[in-house]
């Protein structure tokens, strides 16, 4: 499409993709949407972006980012669910750490969710110092929806763009992370004593860490009630329901109230926080996450040395599993892991739930662990890790992004790359209950399997981080 052109959108639901080519000097960018009644939003609720992921109506959702040679950030829009007062949905992009003059191949496209057909595409070019762009808009005309290619740049970033449409913005920086320190080794992170350096064949004696099986579960299997003392009544109006069903409105998104001169809620925060080797840890409570549900999202792509997606080129799909070990306050330990048919539970022990087994990385929502922060007092520690099930020999060509999304606080992000050996498992981060509050610490550690045991990386993680699952030592091969 040319700038200013428009096209009819016959679909009832669409996916909006913001994409660009990655590179060493290319900054990050984020997609956002503003729902307008006339030329302004009705309230700050009408702004959907990484810190406010779901509109109160449920019609517009920020879906998140997929890394790769082409980086994609996406929104989903259910046009049939958009409130009648909303006439226009502005589709914007904001640069993080640079200008759009540094981007290559920037585009926006609209895809019919029902059949995957491309409805519209606009390739934006000629940017210089702009730090935000309105790339397009969905708008109503005589009861039907259309898409227009806009291409209007802003030098004032996401804050300036949002303010122009009536959003009250708080640009205060994110809560500071802990002072820069070298990440401690696993033996100092979670347990007393020094782990053994010997790598031996350690066959598991419990069923929750078996060797990979060819037939994988298609959906969570029913689980028997798990004993736990004391009894817990989590803060939930409908305990026992899946998270998505129990929380139609996303945590942290306030109820919609028409604008009445001054905002009824605090200004929208645009802050983001990254866990790095130099700044590896943060307190959730000090970051503003004092309750609700924390969603841990894992998204990934696989890249060949040329920078091209070899999964698509060679007919392979990368299958990563998002997993965790947990220890409860009463000493009970266990795992949440798709391969073991253990998907957990959010409103009863272990207060952790895995939503799906994404076998390709093609799902824009990836795989997600939900952790019930209202039950922090019953959780002692959690270790989150990822395992390659199929499609790649090791992590050397796998690029993953982990995002922690909590209520009333900025998202916490970390990237996973830099593997130089044959590791098929990677410890992402640890959560530990310190005096009643969770501290998140980046690990970013690649774990090689024990000698002679290609599938034994999970057992090695348990050994290194001192999770005593009762393994029996065997004879090394």
Short mmCIF file of C-alpha atoms in Angstrom, two decimals:
data_model
loop_
_atom_site.label_atom_id
_atom_site.label_comp_id
_atom_site.label_asym_id
_atom_site.label_seq_id
_atom_site.Cartn_x
_atom_site.Cartn_y
_atom_site.Cartn_z
CA UNK A 1 0.00 0.00 0.00
CA UNK A 2 1.01 3.59 -0.56
CA UNK A 3 0.93 6.14 2.24
CA UNK A 4 -2.63 7.48 2.61
CA UNK A 5 -4.25 4.55 0.81
CA UNK A 6 -7.07 2.56 2.41
CA UNK A 7 -8.56 -0.87 1.97
CA UNK A 8 -11.65 -2.66 3.28
CA UNK A 9 -11.18 -5.11 6.16
CA UNK A 10 -13.77 -7.88 5.71
CA UNK A 11 -12.53 -9.94 8.68
CA UNK A 12 -14.26 -9.90 12.06
CA UNK A 13 -10.96 -10.40 13.90
CA UNK A 14 -7.44 -9.45 12.79
CA UNK A 15 -3.85 -9.71 13.92
CA UNK A 16 -1.76 -6.56 13.46
CA UNK A 17 1.97 -7.17 13.03
CA UNK A 18 4.71 -4.59 13.39
CA UNK A 19 7.92 -5.98 11.89
CA UNK A 20 11.51 -5.00 11.06
CA UNK A 21 14.88 -6.55 10.31
CA UNK A 22 17.10 -7.15 13.31
CA UNK A 23 20.76 -6.13 13.33
CA UNK A 24 23.62 -5.01 15.61
CA UNK A 25 22.76 -1.29 15.39
CA UNK A 26 18.98 -1.62 15.28
CA UNK A 27 17.07 -0.62 18.43
CA UNK A 28 13.97 -2.36 19.74
CA UNK A 29 10.44 -1.20 18.96
CA UNK A 30 7.04 -1.74 20.54
CA UNK A 31 3.58 -1.87 19.03
CA UNK A 32 0.65 -0.07 20.64
CA UNK A 33 -2.96 0.86 19.93
CA UNK A 34 -5.09 3.84 20.92
CA UNK A 35 -8.88 3.52 20.76
CA UNK A 36 -10.41 6.88 19.83
CA UNK A 37 -13.89 8.31 20.21
CA UNK A 38 -13.60 11.21 17.80
CA UNK A 39 -9.98 12.39 17.91
CA UNK A 40 -9.11 11.49 21.54
CA UNK A 41 -9.23 8.54 23.89
CA UNK A 42 -12.04 8.46 26.45
CA UNK A 43 -9.65 7.59 29.28
CA UNK A 44 -6.22 6.09 29.83
CA UNK A 45 -7.86 2.66 29.58
CA UNK A 46 -8.09 3.19 25.80
CA UNK A 47 -4.32 2.77 25.45
CA UNK A 48 -3.12 -0.81 24.81
CA UNK A 49 0.63 -1.50 24.95
CA UNK A 50 3.25 -3.61 26.75
CA UNK A 51 2.33 -2.25 30.21
CA UNK A 52 -1.45 -2.37 29.69
CA UNK A 53 -1.90 -5.44 27.56
CA UNK A 54 -5.69 -5.81 27.35
CA UNK A 55 -8.42 -3.25 26.72
CA UNK A 56 -11.23 -3.48 29.30
CA UNK A 57 -13.62 -4.50 26.51
CA UNK A 58 -11.30 -7.37 25.52
CA UNK A 59 -11.41 -6.16 21.91
CA UNK A 60 -7.71 -5.23 21.63
CA UNK A 61 -4.78 -7.14 23.12
CA UNK A 62 -1.04 -6.67 23.05
CA UNK A 63 0.30 -10.13 22.15
CA UNK A 64 4.05 -9.65 22.53
CA UNK A 65 7.26 -10.04 20.59
CA UNK A 66 8.95 -12.77 18.57
CA UNK A 67 12.68 -12.46 17.96
CA UNK A 68 14.52 -13.50 14.81
CA UNK A 69 15.98 -12.08 11.62
CA UNK A 70 12.60 -10.35 11.30
CA UNK A 71 11.41 -9.16 14.71
CA UNK A 72 7.63 -9.10 15.07
CA UNK A 73 5.56 -7.31 17.71
CA UNK A 74 1.84 -7.97 17.49
CA UNK A 75 -1.63 -6.88 18.53
CA UNK A 76 -4.91 -8.76 18.16
CA UNK A 77 -8.13 -6.89 17.40
CA UNK A 78 -11.61 -8.39 17.60
CA UNK A 79 -13.45 -5.85 15.45
CA UNK A 80 -16.85 -7.29 16.34
CA UNK A 81 -16.14 -6.61 20.01
CA UNK A 82 -15.08 -2.98 19.67
CA UNK A 83 -17.44 -0.68 21.55
CA UNK A 84 -19.77 1.42 19.35
CA UNK A 85 -18.31 4.70 20.66
CA UNK A 86 -14.90 3.81 19.25
CA UNK A 87 -14.49 5.11 15.71
CA UNK A 88 -10.75 4.67 15.14
CA UNK A 89 -7.99 2.38 16.40
CA UNK A 90 -4.63 4.06 15.92
CA UNK A 91 -1.79 1.55 15.33
CA UNK A 92 1.52 2.93 16.48
CA UNK A 93 5.17 1.98 16.95
CA UNK A 94 7.73 3.43 19.37
CA UNK A 95 11.50 3.01 19.26
CA UNK A 96 13.33 1.90 22.40
CA UNK A 97 16.94 3.07 22.53
CA UNK A 98 17.22 4.78 19.15
CA UNK A 99 15.37 6.35 16.24
CA UNK A 100 13.45 4.91 13.32
CA UNK A 101 16.18 6.10 11.00
CA UNK A 102 18.16 3.09 12.27
CA UNK A 103 15.47 0.59 11.26
CA UNK A 104 15.44 -1.48 8.08
CA UNK A 105 12.40 -3.09 6.51
CA UNK A 106 9.87 -1.52 8.90
CA UNK A 107 6.33 -2.58 8.05
CA UNK A 108 2.84 -3.04 9.42
CA UNK A 109 0.43 -5.62 8.15
CA UNK A 110 -3.10 -6.76 8.96
CA UNK A 111 -3.91 -10.47 8.87
CA UNK A 112 -7.30 -12.20 8.93
CA UNK A 113 -7.19 -14.27 12.10
CA UNK A 114 -9.61 -16.84 10.71
CA UNK A 115 -7.59 -17.93 7.67
CA UNK A 116 -4.18 -16.23 7.94
CA UNK A 117 -4.71 -14.19 4.76
CA UNK A 118 -2.98 -10.83 4.52
CA UNK A 119 -5.58 -8.08 4.33
CA UNK A 120 -3.21 -5.11 4.12
CA UNK A 121 0.50 -4.26 4.31
CA UNK A 122 2.27 -0.92 4.50
CA UNK A 123 6.08 -0.69 4.24
CA UNK A 124 7.34 2.48 5.92
CA UNK A 125 10.54 4.14 4.67
CA UNK A 126 12.36 7.44 4.81
CA UNK A 127 12.46 7.80 8.60
CA UNK A 128 15.22 9.92 10.19
CA UNK A 129 15.01 11.21 13.79
CA UNK A 130 11.52 9.95 14.62
CA UNK A 131 11.14 7.94 17.83
CA UNK A 132 7.46 7.07 17.35
CA UNK A 133 5.23 6.43 14.36
CA UNK A 134 1.55 6.12 13.60
CA UNK A 135 1.88 3.47 10.90
CA UNK A 136 -1.79 2.86 10.26
CA UNK A 137 -5.31 2.92 11.60
CA UNK A 138 -8.43 0.80 11.60
CA UNK A 139 -11.55 2.95 11.24
CA UNK A 140 -15.31 2.57 10.76
CA UNK A 141 -17.16 3.79 7.69
CA UNK A 142 -20.89 3.14 7.43
CA UNK A 143 -20.72 0.19 9.78
CA UNK A 144 -17.75 -1.46 8.03
CA UNK A 145 -14.07 -1.46 8.98
CA UNK A 146 -11.20 -0.19 6.84
CA UNK A 147 -7.43 0.10 7.20
CA UNK A 148 -5.51 3.24 6.22
CA UNK A 149 -1.73 3.51 5.80
CA UNK A 150 -0.70 6.63 7.74
CA UNK A 151 3.10 6.87 8.22
CA UNK A 152 3.16 9.92 10.53
CA UNK A 153 6.32 10.29 12.64
CA UNK A 154 6.94 11.85 16.05
CA UNK A 155 10.21 13.06 17.59
CA UNK A 156 8.73 12.93 21.10
CA UNK A 157 8.56 9.15 21.48
CA UNK A 158 5.72 7.05 22.79
CA UNK A 159 5.02 9.57 25.56
CA UNK A 160 4.54 12.43 23.10
CA UNK A 161 2.40 10.35 20.77
CA UNK A 162 0.18 9.07 23.59
CA UNK A 163 -0.17 12.54 25.11
CA UNK A 164 -1.33 13.96 21.77
CA UNK A 165 -4.25 11.54 21.84
CA UNK A 166 -5.22 12.37 25.44
CA UNK A 167 -3.29 9.83 27.53
CA UNK A 168 -1.92 10.92 30.92
CA UNK A 169 1.65 9.62 30.91
CA UNK A 170 3.99 8.99 33.83
CA UNK A 171 7.54 8.73 32.48
CA UNK A 172 9.14 7.96 35.84
CA UNK A 173 11.97 5.43 35.45
CA UNK A 174 11.53 1.83 36.49
CA UNK A 175 12.42 0.75 40.01
CA UNK A 176 16.19 0.34 40.35
CA UNK A 177 17.61 -3.13 40.26
CA UNK A 178 20.13 -4.44 42.75
CA UNK A 179 23.64 -2.99 42.56
CA UNK A 180 25.64 -4.58 39.73
CA UNK A 181 27.25 -7.80 40.92
CA UNK A 182 28.53 -10.88 39.14
CA UNK A 183 25.76 -13.53 39.14
CA UNK A 184 26.43 -16.05 41.93
CA UNK A 185 27.05 -19.67 41.00
CA UNK A 186 24.10 -22.05 41.44
CA UNK A 187 25.55 -23.49 44.66
CA UNK A 188 25.40 -20.06 46.33
CA UNK A 189 22.04 -19.12 44.89
CA UNK A 190 19.70 -21.70 46.27
CA UNK A 191 21.29 -24.10 48.72
CA UNK A 192 24.08 -24.56 51.18
CA UNK A 193 27.20 -26.50 50.31
CA UNK A 194 29.12 -27.08 47.13
CA UNK A 195 27.70 -29.28 44.35
CA UNK A 196 29.73 -32.21 43.11
CA UNK A 197 31.63 -31.62 39.88
CA UNK A 198 31.36 -35.27 38.89
CA UNK A 199 29.01 -35.90 35.96
CA UNK A 200 27.55 -39.37 36.12
CA UNK A 201 24.57 -41.20 34.77
CA UNK A 202 21.70 -40.40 37.17
CA UNK A 203 18.49 -42.15 36.16
CA UNK A 204 15.43 -40.60 37.80
CA UNK A 205 13.43 -42.71 40.20
CA UNK A 206 10.36 -40.48 40.14
CA UNK A 207 8.07 -40.12 37.12
CA UNK A 208 8.09 -36.35 36.80
CA UNK A 209 11.49 -36.20 35.00
CA UNK A 210 11.40 -39.06 32.52
CA UNK A 211 13.37 -39.41 29.32
CA UNK A 212 11.63 -37.73 26.33
CA UNK A 213 8.74 -39.80 24.98
CA UNK A 214 7.65 -39.87 21.33
CA UNK A 215 3.97 -39.33 22.08
CA UNK A 216 3.51 -36.02 23.85
CA UNK A 217 0.39 -34.92 25.71
CA UNK A 218 -1.96 -32.75 23.70
CA UNK A 219 -3.56 -31.07 26.71
CA UNK A 220 -3.19 -30.94 30.47
CA UNK A 221 -4.14 -34.22 32.08
CA UNK A 222 -6.33 -34.27 35.21
CA UNK A 223 -4.34 -34.28 38.41
CA UNK A 224 -5.33 -35.77 41.76
CA UNK A 225 -5.64 -33.35 44.68
CA UNK A 226 -2.28 -32.49 46.17
CA UNK A 227 -1.94 -32.55 49.97
CA UNK A 228 -0.91 -29.27 51.49
CA UNK A 229 -0.91 -27.90 55.01
CA UNK A 230 -2.12 -25.38 56.00
CA UNK A 231 -5.26 -25.14 53.90
CA UNK A 232 -5.27 -22.17 51.57
CA UNK A 233 -8.06 -20.03 50.25
CA UNK A 234 -6.42 -17.95 47.53
CA UNK A 235 -7.80 -14.57 46.57
CA UNK A 236 -10.07 -15.62 43.72
CA UNK A 237 -13.76 -15.12 43.12
CA UNK A 238 -13.85 -18.39 41.20
CA UNK A 239 -11.13 -20.69 42.58
CA UNK A 240 -10.26 -23.70 40.52
CA UNK A 241 -11.00 -22.12 37.14
CA UNK A 242 -8.27 -21.64 34.54
CA UNK A 243 -6.64 -18.24 34.72
CA UNK A 244 -8.05 -17.06 31.41
CA UNK A 245 -11.60 -17.91 32.45
CA UNK A 246 -11.34 -16.50 35.94
CA UNK A 247 -9.77 -13.23 34.82
CA UNK A 248 -11.57 -11.90 31.76
CA UNK A 249 -9.98 -8.52 32.51
CA UNK A 250 -6.21 -8.60 32.69
CA UNK A 251 -4.59 -7.92 36.06
CA UNK A 252 -3.54 -4.32 36.44
CA UNK A 253 -6.00 -2.97 33.85
CA UNK A 254 -8.45 -0.66 35.68
CA UNK A 255 -12.18 -0.69 35.04
CA UNK A 256 -13.17 1.66 32.24
CA UNK A 257 -14.42 5.04 33.45
CA UNK A 258 -15.24 7.92 31.10
CA UNK A 259 -12.83 10.82 31.36
CA UNK A 260 -14.12 13.46 33.74
CA UNK A 261 -11.59 16.26 33.56
CA UNK A 262 -8.89 14.49 35.59
CA UNK A 263 -7.84 10.85 35.43
CA UNK A 264 -9.56 8.54 37.93
CA UNK A 265 -6.43 6.36 38.03
CA UNK A 266 -2.70 7.14 38.18
CA UNK A 267 -1.02 8.12 34.90
CA UNK A 268 0.04 5.37 32.55
CA UNK A 269 3.61 4.21 33.16
CA UNK A 270 5.81 3.60 30.10
CA UNK A 271 8.69 2.09 32.12
CA UNK A 272 10.31 -1.25 31.23
CA UNK A 273 12.98 -3.21 33.06
CA UNK A 274 15.58 -5.61 31.68
CA UNK A 275 17.51 -8.18 33.68
CA UNK A 276 21.10 -8.26 32.45
CA UNK A 277 24.38 -9.75 33.61
CA UNK A 278 25.30 -6.35 35.02
CA UNK A 279 21.92 -5.86 36.77
CA UNK A 280 20.63 -9.38 37.39
CA UNK A 281 18.02 -9.11 40.16
CA UNK A 282 15.00 -7.13 41.36
CA UNK A 283 12.48 -7.36 44.19
CA UNK A 284 8.96 -7.80 42.84
CA UNK A 285 7.46 -5.90 45.78
CA UNK A 286 9.81 -2.94 45.31
CA UNK A 287 9.00 -3.10 41.61
CA UNK A 288 5.30 -2.68 42.48
CA UNK A 289 4.16 -6.29 42.03
CA UNK A 290 2.59 -7.05 45.41
CA UNK A 291 -0.15 -9.45 44.34
CA UNK A 292 -2.23 -10.84 41.53
CA UNK A 293 -0.84 -13.15 38.90
CA UNK A 294 2.59 -12.97 37.30
CA UNK A 295 2.77 -14.33 33.77
CA UNK A 296 6.11 -15.71 32.62
CA UNK A 297 6.17 -15.74 28.81
CA UNK A 298 8.70 -17.60 26.64
CA UNK A 299 8.95 -16.87 22.93
CA UNK A 300 11.65 -18.13 20.61
CA UNK A 301 12.95 -18.45 17.07
CA UNK A 302 15.80 -20.40 15.53
CA UNK A 303 18.41 -18.74 13.34
CA UNK A 304 20.94 -20.19 10.95
CA UNK A 305 24.37 -18.60 10.66
CA UNK A 306 23.08 -16.52 7.73
CA UNK A 307 20.48 -14.92 10.00
CA UNK A 308 17.62 -16.60 8.15
CA UNK A 309 14.90 -18.60 9.84
CA UNK A 310 16.11 -22.13 9.23
CA UNK A 311 13.01 -23.58 10.88
CA UNK A 312 10.95 -22.42 7.90
CA UNK A 313 13.63 -22.90 5.26
CA UNK A 314 14.42 -26.47 6.17
CA UNK A 315 10.98 -27.60 7.26
CA UNK A 316 11.88 -27.85 10.93
CA UNK A 317 10.12 -26.44 13.95
CA UNK A 318 11.88 -25.66 17.19
CA UNK A 319 10.08 -27.07 20.22
CA UNK A 320 11.12 -25.50 23.52
CA UNK A 321 9.48 -26.42 26.81
CA UNK A 322 9.01 -23.85 29.56
CA UNK A 323 9.35 -25.65 32.91
CA UNK A 324 9.99 -25.03 36.56
CA UNK A 325 10.95 -26.71 39.81
CA UNK A 326 9.19 -25.47 42.93
CA UNK A 327 9.59 -25.82 46.67
CA UNK A 328 6.67 -24.87 48.92
CA UNK A 329 6.94 -23.45 52.41
CA UNK A 330 6.06 -26.83 53.93
CA UNK A 331 9.03 -28.46 52.19
CA UNK A 332 7.07 -30.13 49.37
CA UNK A 333 8.96 -30.09 46.05
CA UNK A 334 7.91 -30.86 42.49
CA UNK A 335 7.88 -29.70 38.89
CA UNK A 336 5.56 -28.09 36.38
CA UNK A 337 6.52 -29.59 33.03
CA UNK A 338 4.48 -30.48 29.92
CA UNK A 339 6.52 -33.59 29.18
CA UNK A 340 5.53 -35.05 32.55
CA UNK A 341 1.84 -34.17 32.11
CA UNK A 342 2.17 -31.82 35.07
CA UNK A 343 0.61 -28.46 34.20
CA UNK A 344 0.14 -27.33 37.80
CA UNK A 345 -2.70 -25.31 39.29
CA UNK A 346 -3.05 -21.60 39.97
CA UNK A 347 -5.50 -21.55 42.89
CA UNK A 348 -4.19 -24.55 44.80
CA UNK A 349 -0.70 -25.96 45.34
CA UNK A 350 1.69 -25.38 43.69
CA UNK A 351 0.02 -22.04 42.72
CA UNK A 352 1.78 -22.28 39.33
CA UNK A 353 0.08 -23.14 36.02
CA UNK A 354 1.47 -23.85 32.53
CA UNK A 355 -1.05 -22.81 29.90
CA UNK A 356 0.02 -24.79 26.84
CA UNK A 357 2.67 -26.86 25.09
CA UNK A 358 3.67 -24.74 22.07
CA UNK A 359 5.62 -27.15 19.89
CA UNK A 360 6.76 -24.71 17.21
CA UNK A 361 7.32 -21.25 18.70
CA UNK A 362 4.83 -20.07 16.06
CA UNK A 363 2.23 -19.13 18.65
CA UNK A 364 2.58 -15.41 19.23
CA UNK A 365 1.75 -15.98 22.88
CA UNK A 366 4.46 -18.67 23.19
CA UNK A 367 4.31 -20.71 26.38
CA UNK A 368 3.29 -19.11 29.67
CA UNK A 369 3.70 -19.96 33.33
CA UNK A 370 1.29 -18.15 35.62
CA UNK A 371 2.34 -17.71 39.26
CA UNK A 372 -0.16 -16.67 41.93
CA UNK A 373 1.56 -13.88 43.86
CA UNK A 374 -1.32 -13.76 46.35
CA UNK A 375 0.05 -17.05 47.69
CA UNK A 376 3.69 -15.99 48.03
CA UNK A 377 3.72 -17.00 51.69
CA UNK A 378 3.22 -20.65 50.68
CA UNK A 379 6.07 -20.69 48.14
CA UNK A 380 9.74 -20.88 49.15
CA UNK A 381 11.49 -20.87 45.77
CA UNK A 382 10.93 -21.45 42.06
CA UNK A 383 13.52 -22.22 39.38
CA UNK A 384 12.36 -21.57 35.80
CA UNK A 385 14.15 -23.24 32.91
CA UNK A 386 13.70 -24.18 29.26
CA UNK A 387 14.48 -27.45 27.49
CA UNK A 388 14.83 -28.25 23.80
CA UNK A 389 12.50 -31.12 22.97
CA UNK A 390 12.94 -31.19 19.18
CA UNK A 391 14.09 -29.23 16.14
CA UNK A 392 17.54 -28.12 17.33
CA UNK A 393 20.59 -29.95 18.60
CA UNK A 394 21.40 -27.32 21.23
CA UNK A 395 20.87 -23.65 22.17
CA UNK A 396 23.60 -22.24 19.92
CA UNK A 397 21.11 -21.17 17.23
CA UNK A 398 18.07 -20.59 19.42
CA UNK A 399 17.12 -17.04 20.38
CA UNK A 400 14.59 -16.73 23.19
CA UNK A 401 12.94 -13.85 25.01
CA UNK A 402 11.51 -14.19 28.51
CA UNK A 403 9.02 -11.60 29.80
CA UNK A 404 7.60 -11.37 33.32
CA UNK A 405 4.31 -9.47 33.27
CA UNK A 406 2.85 -8.49 36.65
CA UNK A 407 -0.09 -6.41 37.82
CA UNK A 408 0.53 -2.70 38.41
CA UNK A 409 4.19 -2.79 37.38
CA UNK A 410 6.36 -2.58 34.29
CA UNK A 411 7.26 -5.80 32.47
CA UNK A 412 10.59 -7.44 33.25
CA UNK A 413 12.47 -8.79 30.22
CA UNK A 414 15.54 -10.88 29.58
CA UNK A 415 17.01 -12.44 26.46
CA UNK A 416 18.65 -15.83 26.24
CA UNK A 417 21.52 -16.24 23.81
CA UNK A 418 25.26 -16.79 23.75
CA UNK A 419 25.34 -20.59 24.04
CA UNK A 420 28.70 -21.98 22.87
CA UNK A 421 28.36 -25.71 23.56
CA UNK A 422 25.91 -28.60 23.19
CA UNK A 423 23.56 -27.52 25.99
CA UNK A 424 19.94 -28.52 25.43
CA UNK A 425 18.69 -27.00 28.70
CA UNK A 426 18.94 -23.46 30.03
CA UNK A 427 18.11 -22.05 33.46
CA UNK A 428 16.31 -18.75 32.88
CA UNK A 429 15.78 -17.20 36.29
CA UNK A 430 15.07 -17.94 39.93
CA UNK A 431 12.43 -16.59 42.30
CA UNK A 432 13.12 -16.81 46.00
CA UNK A 433 10.95 -15.81 48.94
CA UNK A 434 13.09 -13.41 50.97
CA UNK A 435 11.33 -12.21 54.13
CA UNK A 436 7.92 -12.52 52.53
CA UNK A 437 8.64 -11.02 49.12
CA UNK A 438 9.81 -12.53 45.87
CA UNK A 439 13.21 -11.60 44.49
CA UNK A 440 13.75 -12.38 40.81
CA UNK A 441 17.31 -13.18 39.75
CA UNK A 442 18.49 -13.74 36.22
CA UNK A 443 20.45 -16.96 35.74
CA UNK A 444 20.91 -17.28 31.97
CA UNK A 445 22.89 -20.49 32.50
CA UNK A 446 23.23 -23.15 29.81
CA UNK A 447 23.41 -26.68 31.20
CA UNK A 448 25.12 -29.55 29.43
CA UNK A 449 23.79 -33.06 30.00
CA UNK A 450 25.84 -35.51 32.07
CA UNK A 451 28.44 -37.50 30.14
CA UNK A 452 26.82 -40.24 28.10
CA UNK A 453 23.29 -39.02 28.84
CA UNK A 454 22.07 -36.72 26.01
CA UNK A 455 18.65 -36.29 27.62
CA UNK A 456 19.86 -35.82 31.18
CA UNK A 457 20.07 -32.04 31.32
CA UNK A 458 17.03 -31.68 33.58
CA UNK A 459 18.56 -34.11 36.05
CA UNK A 460 21.75 -32.05 35.92
CA UNK A 461 19.78 -28.85 36.66
CA UNK A 462 18.26 -30.54 39.72
CA UNK A 463 21.75 -31.58 40.87
CA UNK A 464 23.39 -28.19 40.32
CA UNK A 465 20.61 -26.29 42.06
CA UNK A 466 20.16 -28.83 44.88
CA UNK A 467 16.63 -30.04 44.29
CA UNK A 468 16.68 -33.37 46.10
CA UNK A 469 14.22 -35.45 44.09
CA UNK A 470 15.75 -38.70 45.30
CA UNK A 471 17.76 -39.58 42.22
CA UNK A 472 19.87 -42.68 42.51
CA UNK A 473 23.44 -42.44 41.24
CA UNK A 474 24.26 -44.87 38.47
CA UNK A 475 27.39 -45.96 36.71
CA UNK A 476 28.67 -43.51 34.11
CA UNK A 477 29.00 -44.72 30.56
#
